[in-house]
Amino acid sequence: MHRFYLSPEHWDPSALTLRGTEAHHARDVLRMRRGERAVLFNGRGREVTAEVVDLARDEIRLRKLHETETPPLRCRIALAQAIPKGKNMDLIVQKAVEIGAAEIAPLISERTIVDLDAKEAEQKKAKWQQIAIEAAKQCGQNWLPQVHAPQKLRDFFSSVEAGVSPAPRSVSQPGRLPPQFDLRLIGSLQPDAIHLKKILADYTEQHRDRPRNVLMLVGPEGDFTPAELALAKTNGCLPITLGPIILRVETAAIYCLSVLSYELM
């Protein structure tokens, strides 16, 4: 069955209605008809199997048949990614959703080639959020990661310390980040970088549990500058090595999320 996204503010299982791009996709692209079934999800763990009952010009109404709830993953992983050149950020967002990232924060670092003003930053955020929605629809993910507006590294850490996110996190606590990440990591090419396996083992030994909120920073082409790396360390980030081979930006992001998912989910 085809999957469609219905935002939490419009989620009403007793009156399910698709509008806008989702209605257009169902009616004009997929050519759905009355009586066909579809799956709707709200990005906060709720999923409904429904039947199309009416196809109007600007909306599609459906009747709930069955509703389920998907529990969140054990560990909440936030990816803070310096924006790479070209369309690589599109790929990173897509794969981050598939692997299970809960938060995606695009960063404007000193070596970021992309230069964005406020309007362009909001446009990028909307674009990447839509890519996240499409990825969640395709891979069956019922928890939709929230994409932040691009921001500089210092501003990002300020928002983390303040516990405020530019993107809504939940219906009950809109715009709130975890007050404290259990573990903060940053990919690094410097000689003091530690293997992730050792960091996780040390954390487990010290806390008698695995971390439940993890922040992972990945740099741009050429890595973060020494000043940015120092800023990250000041904000509690531990430098980790990704192995002896220098990885492309998109490979590094997928690698980090994959390893964290395997170890912590």
CSV table of C-alpha atoms in Angstrom, one decimal:
chain,number,residue,atom,x,y,z
A,1,MET,CA,0.0,0.0,0.0
A,2,HIS,CA,1.1,3.5,-0.7
A,3,ARG,CA,2.2,5.6,2.3
A,4,PHE,CA,1.3,9.3,2.9
A,5,TYR,CA,2.4,11.8,5.5
A,6,LEU,CA,-0.1,13.7,7.6
A,7,SER,CA,1.4,16.3,10.0
A,8,PRO,CA,0.7,16.0,13.7
A,9,GLU,CA,-1.3,19.2,13.7
A,10,HIS,CA,-3.7,17.7,11.1
A,11,TRP,CA,-3.7,14.2,12.6
A,12,ASP,CA,-7.3,13.2,13.4
A,13,PRO,CA,-7.9,9.4,12.8
A,14,SER,CA,-11.7,10.1,12.9
A,15,ALA,CA,-11.5,12.5,10.0
A,16,LEU,CA,-8.5,11.7,7.8
A,17,THR,CA,-7.9,14.1,5.0
A,18,LEU,CA,-5.0,14.5,2.5
A,19,ARG,CA,-4.4,18.0,1.1
A,20,GLY,CA,-1.8,19.8,-0.9
A,21,THR,CA,1.1,17.8,-2.4
A,22,GLU,CA,0.0,14.5,-0.8
A,23,ALA,CA,-3.5,14.7,-2.2
A,24,HIS,CA,-2.0,15.6,-5.6
A,25,HIS,CA,0.3,12.6,-5.5
A,26,ALA,CA,-2.5,10.2,-4.6
A,27,ARG,CA,-5.0,11.5,-7.0
A,28,ASP,CA,-3.0,12.7,-10.1
A,29,VAL,CA,0.1,10.6,-9.9
A,30,LEU,CA,-1.0,7.3,-8.4
A,31,ARG,CA,-4.5,7.6,-9.8
A,32,MET,CA,-6.0,6.2,-6.6
A,33,ARG,CA,-9.8,5.5,-6.5
A,34,ARG,CA,-12.5,5.1,-4.0
A,35,GLY,CA,-12.2,1.9,-2.0
A,36,GLU,CA,-8.4,1.7,-2.4
A,37,ARG,CA,-6.4,1.4,0.8
A,38,ALA,CA,-3.4,3.5,1.9
A,39,VAL,CA,-1.2,4.0,5.0
A,40,LEU,CA,-1.0,7.4,6.7
A,41,PHE,CA,1.6,8.3,9.3
A,42,ASN,CA,2.1,11.4,11.4
A,43,GLY,CA,5.9,11.3,11.9
A,44,ARG,CA,5.4,10.8,15.7
A,45,GLY,CA,4.9,7.1,15.7
A,46,ARG,CA,1.3,6.8,14.7
A,47,GLU,CA,0.2,4.9,11.6
A,48,VAL,CA,-3.3,4.3,10.2
A,49,THR,CA,-4.4,1.9,7.5
A,50,ALA,CA,-7.3,3.7,5.8
A,51,GLU,CA,-9.7,3.4,2.8
A,52,VAL,CA,-10.4,6.2,0.3
A,53,VAL,CA,-14.0,7.3,0.6
A,54,ASP,CA,-14.0,10.6,-1.4
A,55,LEU,CA,-11.7,12.3,-4.0
A,56,ALA,CA,-12.5,16.0,-4.3
A,57,ARG,CA,-10.6,18.5,-6.3
A,58,ASP,CA,-8.5,19.8,-3.4
A,59,GLU,CA,-8.6,17.0,-0.8
A,60,ILE,CA,-9.0,13.3,-0.3
A,61,ARG,CA,-11.0,11.9,2.6
A,62,LEU,CA,-10.3,8.5,4.0
A,63,ARG,CA,-11.9,6.2,6.6
A,64,LYS,CA,-9.7,4.6,9.3
A,65,LEU,CA,-9.6,0.8,9.3
A,66,HIS,CA,-6.7,0.1,11.7
A,67,GLU,CA,-4.4,2.2,13.8
A,68,THR,CA,-1.0,1.2,15.3
A,69,GLU,CA,1.7,2.9,17.2
A,70,THR,CA,5.5,2.5,16.6
A,71,PRO,CA,7.7,3.0,19.7
A,72,PRO,CA,10.7,5.3,19.2
A,73,LEU,CA,14.1,3.8,18.8
A,74,ARG,CA,16.0,3.2,22.0
A,75,CYS,CA,18.7,5.8,21.2
A,76,ARG,CA,18.0,9.3,19.8
A,77,ILE,CA,20.8,10.2,17.5
A,78,ALA,CA,21.1,13.8,16.2
A,79,LEU,CA,23.3,14.4,13.2
A,80,ALA,CA,24.9,17.9,12.9
A,81,GLN,CA,26.3,17.9,9.4
A,82,ALA,CA,28.4,20.6,7.8
A,83,ILE,CA,26.8,21.3,4.4
A,84,PRO,CA,28.8,19.7,1.6
A,85,LYS,CA,28.9,21.0,-1.9
A,86,GLY,CA,26.5,20.0,-4.7
A,87,LYS,CA,23.5,17.8,-3.8
A,88,ASN,CA,25.4,15.6,-1.3
A,89,MET,CA,23.3,17.1,1.6
A,90,ASP,CA,20.2,15.7,-0.1
A,91,LEU,CA,21.7,12.2,-0.1
A,92,ILE,CA,22.8,12.6,3.6
A,93,VAL,CA,19.3,13.6,4.7
A,94,GLN,CA,17.8,10.7,2.8
A,95,LYS,CA,20.1,8.1,4.2
A,96,ALA,CA,20.0,9.6,7.8
A,97,VAL,CA,16.2,9.0,7.7
A,98,GLU,CA,16.7,5.4,6.5
A,99,ILE,CA,19.3,4.7,9.2
A,100,GLY,CA,17.2,6.2,12.0
A,101,ALA,CA,18.5,9.6,12.8
A,102,ALA,CA,16.1,11.6,15.0
A,103,GLU,CA,17.4,15.1,14.3
A,104,ILE,CA,19.4,16.7,11.4
A,105,ALA,CA,21.1,20.0,11.9
A,106,PRO,CA,22.8,21.4,8.8
A,107,LEU,CA,25.9,23.5,9.7
A,108,ILE,CA,27.6,26.4,8.0
A,109,SER,CA,31.3,25.9,8.9
A,110,GLU,CA,34.3,28.0,7.9
A,111,ARG,CA,35.1,25.6,5.1
A,112,THR,CA,31.5,25.3,3.9
A,113,ILE,CA,31.3,26.4,0.2
A,114,VAL,CA,27.6,27.1,0.3
A,115,ASP,CA,26.7,30.7,1.3
A,116,LEU,CA,23.1,31.2,2.4
A,117,ASP,CA,21.2,34.3,3.5
A,118,ALA,CA,18.2,33.9,5.9
A,119,LYS,CA,15.6,33.4,3.1
A,120,GLU,CA,17.8,30.8,1.3
A,121,ALA,CA,18.4,29.0,4.6
A,122,GLU,CA,14.7,28.6,5.2
A,123,GLN,CA,14.2,27.4,1.6
A,124,LYS,CA,16.9,24.8,2.1
A,125,LYS,CA,15.4,23.7,5.4
A,126,ALA,CA,12.0,23.2,3.7
A,127,LYS,CA,13.6,21.3,0.8
A,128,TRP,CA,15.5,18.9,3.1
A,129,GLN,CA,12.5,18.4,5.4
A,130,GLN,CA,10.5,17.3,2.3
A,131,ILE,CA,13.3,14.9,1.3
A,132,ALA,CA,13.1,13.5,4.9
A,133,ILE,CA,9.3,13.0,4.5
A,134,GLU,CA,9.7,11.2,1.1
A,135,ALA,CA,12.4,9.0,2.6
A,136,ALA,CA,10.2,8.1,5.6
A,137,LYS,CA,7.4,7.3,3.3
A,138,GLN,CA,9.5,4.9,1.2
A,139,CYS,CA,11.4,3.2,4.0
A,140,GLY,CA,8.4,2.7,6.4
A,141,GLN,CA,9.8,5.0,9.1
A,142,ASN,CA,7.0,6.3,11.3
A,143,TRP,CA,9.2,8.7,13.3
A,144,LEU,CA,10.1,11.6,11.1
A,145,PRO,CA,13.4,13.4,11.8
A,146,GLN,CA,13.1,17.2,12.2
A,147,VAL,CA,15.5,19.2,10.0
A,148,HIS,CA,16.9,22.4,11.5
A,149,ALA,CA,17.5,25.6,9.5
A,150,PRO,CA,21.2,25.9,8.6
A,151,GLN,CA,23.3,27.7,11.2
A,152,LYS,CA,26.9,28.4,12.2
A,153,LEU,CA,28.6,26.1,14.6
A,154,ARG,CA,28.7,28.5,17.5
A,155,ASP,CA,25.0,29.3,17.1
A,156,PHE,CA,24.2,25.6,17.0
A,157,PHE,CA,25.9,25.0,20.3
A,158,SER,CA,24.2,28.0,21.8
A,159,SER,CA,20.8,26.5,20.8
A,160,VAL,CA,21.8,23.1,22.2
A,161,GLU,CA,22.9,24.6,25.6
A,162,ALA,CA,19.6,26.6,25.7
A,163,GLY,CA,17.7,23.4,24.9
A,164,VAL,CA,15.9,25.1,22.0
A,165,SER,CA,15.5,23.7,18.5
A,166,PRO,CA,14.4,25.6,15.4
A,167,ALA,CA,12.3,22.6,14.5
A,168,PRO,CA,9.3,21.3,16.5
A,169,ARG,CA,10.1,18.1,18.4
A,170,SER,CA,6.8,16.9,19.6
A,171,VAL,CA,3.2,18.0,20.2
A,172,SER,CA,3.7,18.0,23.9
A,173,GLN,CA,7.1,19.8,23.9
A,174,PRO,CA,7.4,21.9,20.8
A,175,GLY,CA,10.8,23.1,19.9
A,176,ARG,CA,12.7,21.4,22.8
A,177,LEU,CA,16.0,19.6,22.5
A,178,PRO,CA,17.1,17.1,25.1
A,179,PRO,CA,18.5,19.3,27.9
A,180,GLN,CA,21.7,17.3,27.8
A,181,PHE,CA,23.1,14.8,25.3
A,182,ASP,CA,24.5,11.8,27.0
A,183,LEU,CA,27.3,11.7,24.5
A,184,ARG,CA,28.7,14.3,22.1
A,185,LEU,CA,31.0,13.2,19.2
A,186,ILE,CA,32.8,14.8,16.4
A,187,GLY,CA,34.6,13.1,13.5
A,188,SER,CA,38.2,14.2,13.3
A,189,LEU,CA,41.3,13.6,11.3
A,190,GLN,CA,43.5,14.8,14.1
A,191,PRO,CA,45.9,12.4,15.9
A,192,ASP,CA,44.1,12.7,19.2
A,193,ALA,CA,40.9,11.1,17.8
A,194,ILE,CA,39.8,8.0,19.6
A,195,HIS,CA,38.1,4.9,18.2
A,196,LEU,CA,34.3,5.0,18.7
A,197,LYS,CA,34.3,1.5,20.0
A,198,LYS,CA,36.5,2.6,22.9
A,199,ILE,CA,34.4,5.6,23.7
A,200,LEU,CA,31.3,3.6,23.8
A,201,ALA,CA,32.9,0.9,26.0
A,202,ASP,CA,34.2,3.6,28.4
A,203,TYR,CA,30.8,5.2,28.6
A,204,THR,CA,29.1,1.9,29.3
A,205,GLU,CA,31.6,1.0,32.0
A,206,GLN,CA,31.2,4.4,33.7
A,207,HIS,CA,27.4,4.7,33.5
A,208,ARG,CA,26.4,1.0,33.5
A,209,ASP,CA,24.2,1.7,30.5
A,210,ARG,CA,24.5,2.8,26.9
A,211,PRO,CA,23.8,6.4,25.9
A,212,ARG,CA,20.2,7.3,24.9
A,213,ASN,CA,20.8,10.8,23.4
A,214,VAL,CA,23.8,11.1,21.1
A,215,LEU,CA,25.0,14.1,19.1
A,216,MET,CA,27.3,13.3,16.1
A,217,LEU,CA,29.1,16.1,14.3
A,218,VAL,CA,30.5,15.5,10.8
A,219,GLY,CA,32.6,18.1,9.0
A,220,PRO,CA,32.7,19.5,5.4
A,221,GLU,CA,35.3,18.8,2.7
A,222,GLY,CA,38.6,19.4,4.3
A,223,ASP,CA,37.2,18.8,7.8
A,224,PHE,CA,36.4,21.3,10.5
A,225,THR,CA,39.1,24.0,11.2
A,226,PRO,CA,41.2,23.7,14.3
A,227,ALA,CA,39.3,26.5,15.9
A,228,GLU,CA,36.0,24.8,15.2
A,229,LEU,CA,37.3,21.5,16.5
A,230,ALA,CA,38.4,23.3,19.7
A,231,LEU,CA,35.0,24.9,20.0
A,232,ALA,CA,33.3,21.5,19.7
A,233,LYS,CA,35.7,20.1,22.4
A,234,THR,CA,34.8,23.0,24.7
A,235,ASN,CA,31.2,22.0,24.2
A,236,GLY,CA,31.8,18.5,25.3
A,237,CYS,CA,32.4,16.8,22.0
A,238,LEU,CA,34.9,13.8,21.9
A,239,PRO,CA,36.9,13.5,18.7
A,240,ILE,CA,36.5,10.1,17.0
A,241,THR,CA,38.5,8.6,14.2
A,242,LEU,CA,36.7,7.0,11.3
A,243,GLY,CA,39.6,4.8,10.4
A,244,PRO,CA,42.8,5.1,8.4
A,245,ILE,CA,41.1,5.9,5.1
A,246,ILE,CA,39.9,9.5,4.6
A,247,LEU,CA,36.2,9.3,3.7
A,248,ARG,CA,34.0,11.6,1.6
A,249,VAL,CA,31.6,13.7,3.5
A,250,GLU,CA,28.5,11.7,2.6
A,251,THR,CA,30.3,8.4,3.3
A,252,ALA,CA,31.5,9.7,6.7
A,253,ALA,CA,27.9,10.7,7.7
A,254,ILE,CA,26.5,7.3,6.7
A,255,TYR,CA,29.3,5.5,8.3
A,256,CYS,CA,28.9,7.3,11.7
A,257,LEU,CA,25.1,6.9,11.8
A,258,SER,CA,25.4,3.2,10.8
A,259,VAL,CA,27.9,2.4,13.5
A,260,LEU,CA,25.9,4.3,16.2
A,261,SER,CA,22.7,2.6,15.0
A,262,TYR,CA,24.3,-0.8,15.2
A,263,GLU,CA,25.7,-0.2,18.6
A,264,LEU,CA,22.9,1.7,20.3
A,265,MET,CA,19.6,1.1,18.7
